[in-house]
Amino acid sequence: MKFTQQEMKQLAEASQAAGREDLYAGIHKALRAVMAECLLAVGRADPTDPQDVTDAGARVCALMDLCVSHVHHENNFVHPAIEARTPGLSADVAHEHLGHLEQIARLRAAARQLDTLQGAALTSALHTLYLDLSLFVAENLRHMHVEETEHNAALWCAYTDDELRAIHGALVATIPPGEMMLVMRWMLPQMNAPERLAVLGGMRQEAPEPVFRAVLDVVQPHLSPRDWAKLSGGLGLPAVPGLVDAV
Ligand SMILES: [Fe+2]
């Protein structure tokens, strides 16, 4: 079943108003942020500063790791759910994922090569990586829009919120702690205040207290004082930065 643009717009608006479970929204906010910051960092990297070059290469490789993991999460959990009740709908996006994995391999190789180059060759390679990464980011921005409209429309029509939460829970259970912390660092600061409070309020109920506090410690430096005040107030924590340990 395919949706028209108008049907997807209406369904998205109705689902937003109804507070439907959204499998894509949070992680895609994280990916948009980490991709954009990485691209800008590569653009700023000084080819005459070996530390800058090493850092830029490592940052690209870390982004590629996150992107590979994300593709696998969608392939292994979201697409099977879509195909189970809306056969054929995820085929185009699944095909795009294959292209993304090829792009990721090329970008990773280019990033790893930086430390082996010098002079004009390094300057040129760094700029080429910046341009190639910009196209990768652009393609992913377009791709994520398709997922958040077409795929979400299919999921909202075919599944209840409880079923969608079960799919999300099964996916999240496979994420190692280190990767989860990285996702939290990029996702939570980019959510709006009510979304952020909902995620952390849920985590406070389910996660061990040291884990909850570790997430707060990672996220707090990336929040504005205003956003931290909203979060700490919502969670009933001291609003003064640096008092997270007093939880
Ligand atoms: Fe995707």
Coordinates of C-alpha atoms and ligand atoms in Angstrom, one line a residue:
M1 CA 0.0 0.0 0.0
K2 CA 1.4 3.4 -1.0
F3 CA 0.3 6.7 0.4
T4 CA -0.1 9.9 -1.5
Q5 CA 1.8 13.0 -0.3
Q6 CA -1.5 14.5 0.9
E7 CA -2.5 11.3 2.8
M8 CA 0.9 11.1 4.5
K9 CA 0.7 14.8 5.5
Q10 CA -2.8 14.3 7.0
L11 CA -1.8 11.1 8.7
A12 CA 1.4 12.7 10.1
E13 CA -0.6 15.6 11.5
A14 CA -3.3 13.3 13.0
S15 CA -0.6 11.0 14.5
Q16 CA 1.3 13.9 16.0
A17 CA -1.8 15.3 17.5
A18 CA -2.7 11.9 18.9
G19 CA 0.8 11.4 20.3
R20 CA 1.4 8.2 18.3
E21 CA 4.6 6.2 19.1
D22 CA 7.3 7.3 16.6
L23 CA 10.1 4.8 16.0
Y24 CA 12.2 7.2 14.0
A25 CA 11.9 10.7 15.5
G26 CA 14.4 10.6 18.4
I27 CA 17.2 8.6 16.7
H28 CA 16.9 10.7 13.6
K29 CA 17.2 13.9 15.5
A30 CA 20.5 12.4 16.9
L31 CA 21.7 11.4 13.5
R32 CA 20.9 14.8 11.9
A33 CA 22.9 16.5 14.7
V34 CA 25.9 14.2 14.7
M35 CA 26.1 14.2 10.9
A36 CA 26.0 18.0 10.8
E37 CA 28.5 18.5 13.5
C38 CA 30.9 16.0 12.0
L39 CA 30.6 17.6 8.5
L40 CA 31.4 21.0 10.0
A41 CA 34.3 19.6 12.0
V42 CA 35.9 18.2 8.9
G43 CA 35.5 21.5 7.2
R44 CA 37.3 23.3 10.0
A45 CA 40.1 20.7 10.3
D46 CA 43.5 22.3 9.7
P47 CA 45.6 20.3 7.2
T48 CA 48.8 21.7 8.7
D49 CA 47.9 20.4 12.2
P50 CA 48.4 16.7 12.6
Q51 CA 46.1 16.5 15.6
D52 CA 43.3 18.2 13.7
V53 CA 43.7 15.7 10.9
T54 CA 43.7 12.7 13.2
D55 CA 40.7 14.0 15.1
A56 CA 38.8 14.6 11.9
G57 CA 39.5 11.1 10.6
A58 CA 38.5 9.5 13.9
R59 CA 35.3 11.6 14.0
V60 CA 34.3 10.5 10.5
C61 CA 35.0 6.8 11.4
A62 CA 33.0 7.1 14.6
L63 CA 30.1 8.6 12.6
M64 CA 30.4 5.7 10.1
D65 CA 30.2 3.2 12.9
L66 CA 27.0 4.8 14.2
C67 CA 25.5 4.9 10.7
V68 CA 26.2 1.2 10.1
S69 CA 24.6 0.3 13.4
H70 CA 21.6 2.4 12.6
V71 CA 21.1 0.7 9.2
H72 CA 21.2 -2.7 10.8
H73 CA 18.7 -1.7 13.4
E74 CA 16.3 -0.5 10.8
N75 CA 16.9 -3.6 8.6
N76 CA 16.6 -6.1 11.4
F77 CA 13.6 -4.6 13.4
V78 CA 11.7 -1.9 11.5
H79 CA 11.6 -3.3 8.0
P80 CA 10.5 -6.8 9.0
A81 CA 7.6 -5.1 11.0
I82 CA 6.6 -3.1 7.9
E83 CA 6.9 -6.1 5.6
A84 CA 4.8 -8.3 7.9
R85 CA 1.8 -6.1 7.5
T86 CA 2.5 -3.9 4.5
P87 CA 4.4 -6.2 2.1
G88 CA 6.8 -4.4 -0.3
L89 CA 6.6 -1.0 1.3
S90 CA 10.2 -0.9 2.7
A91 CA 11.8 -2.3 -0.5
D92 CA 13.0 1.1 -1.8
V93 CA 14.4 2.2 1.5
A94 CA 16.1 -1.2 2.0
H95 CA 17.8 -0.8 -1.4
E96 CA 19.0 2.7 -0.4
H97 CA 20.5 1.2 2.8
L98 CA 22.7 -1.0 0.5
G99 CA 23.9 2.2 -1.2
H100 CA 24.6 3.8 2.2
L101 CA 26.7 0.9 3.3
E102 CA 28.8 1.3 0.1
Q103 CA 29.2 5.0 0.7
I104 CA 30.1 4.4 4.3
A105 CA 32.9 2.0 3.3
R106 CA 34.3 4.6 0.9
L107 CA 34.1 7.4 3.4
R108 CA 35.8 5.3 6.1
A109 CA 38.6 4.4 3.8
A110 CA 39.1 8.0 2.9
A111 CA 39.1 9.1 6.5
R112 CA 41.7 6.4 7.5
Q113 CA 44.0 7.4 4.7
L114 CA 44.3 11.0 5.9
D115 CA 47.1 10.2 8.4
T116 CA 49.2 8.7 5.6
L117 CA 49.2 11.9 3.5
Q118 CA 51.1 15.1 3.7
G119 CA 51.3 18.6 2.1
A120 CA 49.1 19.3 -0.9
A121 CA 47.9 15.7 -1.1
L122 CA 46.6 15.9 2.4
T123 CA 44.9 19.3 1.9
S124 CA 43.2 18.0 -1.2
A125 CA 42.1 14.7 0.4
L126 CA 40.7 16.5 3.4
H127 CA 38.6 18.8 1.2
T128 CA 37.5 15.9 -1.0
L129 CA 36.3 14.1 2.2
Y130 CA 34.4 17.2 3.3
L131 CA 32.6 17.4 -0.1
D132 CA 31.9 13.7 -0.2
L133 CA 30.6 13.7 3.4
S134 CA 28.3 16.6 2.5
L135 CA 26.7 14.5 -0.2
F136 CA 26.3 11.6 2.2
V137 CA 24.7 13.9 4.8
A138 CA 22.4 15.3 2.1
E139 CA 21.3 11.9 1.0
N140 CA 20.7 10.8 4.6
L141 CA 18.5 13.9 5.3
R142 CA 16.4 13.0 2.3
H143 CA 16.3 9.3 3.2
M144 CA 15.3 10.0 6.8
H145 CA 12.4 12.2 5.6
V146 CA 11.0 9.3 3.5
E147 CA 11.3 7.0 6.6
E148 CA 9.5 9.5 8.8
T149 CA 6.7 10.0 6.4
E150 CA 6.1 6.9 4.3
H151 CA 7.3 4.3 6.7
N152 CA 5.7 6.0 9.7
A153 CA 2.4 6.2 7.8
A154 CA 2.6 2.4 7.2
L155 CA 3.6 1.7 10.8
W156 CA 0.9 3.9 12.3
C157 CA -1.8 2.3 10.1
A158 CA -0.7 -1.3 10.7
Y159 CA 0.4 -1.3 14.4
T160 CA -0.9 -0.1 17.8
D161 CA 1.3 2.0 20.0
D162 CA 1.9 -0.9 22.3
E163 CA 3.1 -3.0 19.4
L164 CA 5.4 -0.2 18.2
R165 CA 6.8 0.2 21.7
A166 CA 7.5 -3.6 21.8
I167 CA 9.4 -3.3 18.5
H168 CA 11.4 -0.4 19.8
G169 CA 12.1 -2.2 23.1
A170 CA 13.4 -5.3 21.2
L171 CA 15.7 -3.0 19.1
V172 CA 17.1 -1.0 22.0
A173 CA 17.8 -4.2 23.9
T174 CA 20.4 -5.1 21.3
I175 CA 22.4 -1.8 21.6
P176 CA 25.6 -2.1 23.7
P177 CA 26.0 0.4 26.6
G178 CA 28.7 2.5 24.9
E179 CA 26.7 3.0 21.8
M180 CA 23.6 3.8 23.9
M181 CA 25.5 6.5 25.8
L182 CA 26.7 8.0 22.5
V183 CA 23.1 8.0 21.2
M184 CA 21.9 9.7 24.4
R185 CA 24.6 12.4 24.1
W186 CA 23.5 13.3 20.6
M187 CA 19.7 12.6 20.9
L188 CA 18.7 14.2 24.2
P189 CA 20.1 17.7 23.6
Q190 CA 18.4 17.8 20.2
M191 CA 14.9 16.8 21.5
N192 CA 12.5 19.4 22.6
A193 CA 12.0 19.8 26.4
P194 CA 8.8 17.6 26.7
E195 CA 10.4 14.8 24.6
R196 CA 13.6 15.0 26.6
L197 CA 11.7 14.8 29.9
A198 CA 9.7 11.9 28.7
V199 CA 12.7 9.9 27.7
L200 CA 14.6 10.6 30.9
G201 CA 11.5 10.1 33.1
G202 CA 11.1 6.7 31.6
M203 CA 14.8 5.9 32.0
R204 CA 14.6 6.9 35.6
Q205 CA 11.9 4.3 36.2
E206 CA 13.7 1.5 34.3
A207 CA 17.4 2.0 34.5
P208 CA 19.7 1.5 37.5
E209 CA 20.3 4.8 39.2
P210 CA 24.1 5.0 38.3
V211 CA 23.1 4.6 34.7
F212 CA 20.5 7.4 34.9
R213 CA 23.0 9.7 36.6
A214 CA 25.7 8.9 34.0
V215 CA 23.3 9.9 31.2
L216 CA 22.5 13.1 33.0
D217 CA 26.2 13.9 33.4
V218 CA 26.8 13.3 29.7
V219 CA 23.8 15.4 28.5
Q220 CA 23.9 18.3 30.9
P221 CA 27.0 20.1 29.3
H222 CA 25.1 20.1 26.0
L223 CA 21.9 21.7 27.4
S224 CA 21.3 25.5 27.7
P225 CA 20.6 26.7 31.2
R226 CA 17.0 27.1 30.2
D227 CA 16.6 23.6 29.0
W228 CA 18.5 22.2 32.0
A229 CA 16.1 24.1 34.3
K230 CA 13.1 22.6 32.5
L231 CA 14.6 19.1 32.7
S232 CA 15.8 19.3 36.3
G233 CA 12.4 20.8 37.3
G234 CA 10.5 18.1 35.5
L235 CA 12.5 15.4 37.2
G236 CA 12.5 17.1 40.6
L237 CA 16.3 17.6 40.6
P238 CA 18.4 20.6 41.8
A239 CA 18.4 23.2 39.0
V240 CA 21.9 24.3 39.7
P241 CA 24.5 22.8 37.2
G242 CA 27.0 20.5 38.9
L243 CA 24.5 19.2 41.4
V244 CA 23.7 16.1 39.4
D245 CA 25.5 14.0 42.0
A246 CA 23.0 15.1 44.6
V247 CA 20.3 13.1 42.8
Ligands
FE1 FE 17.3 4.3 7.0

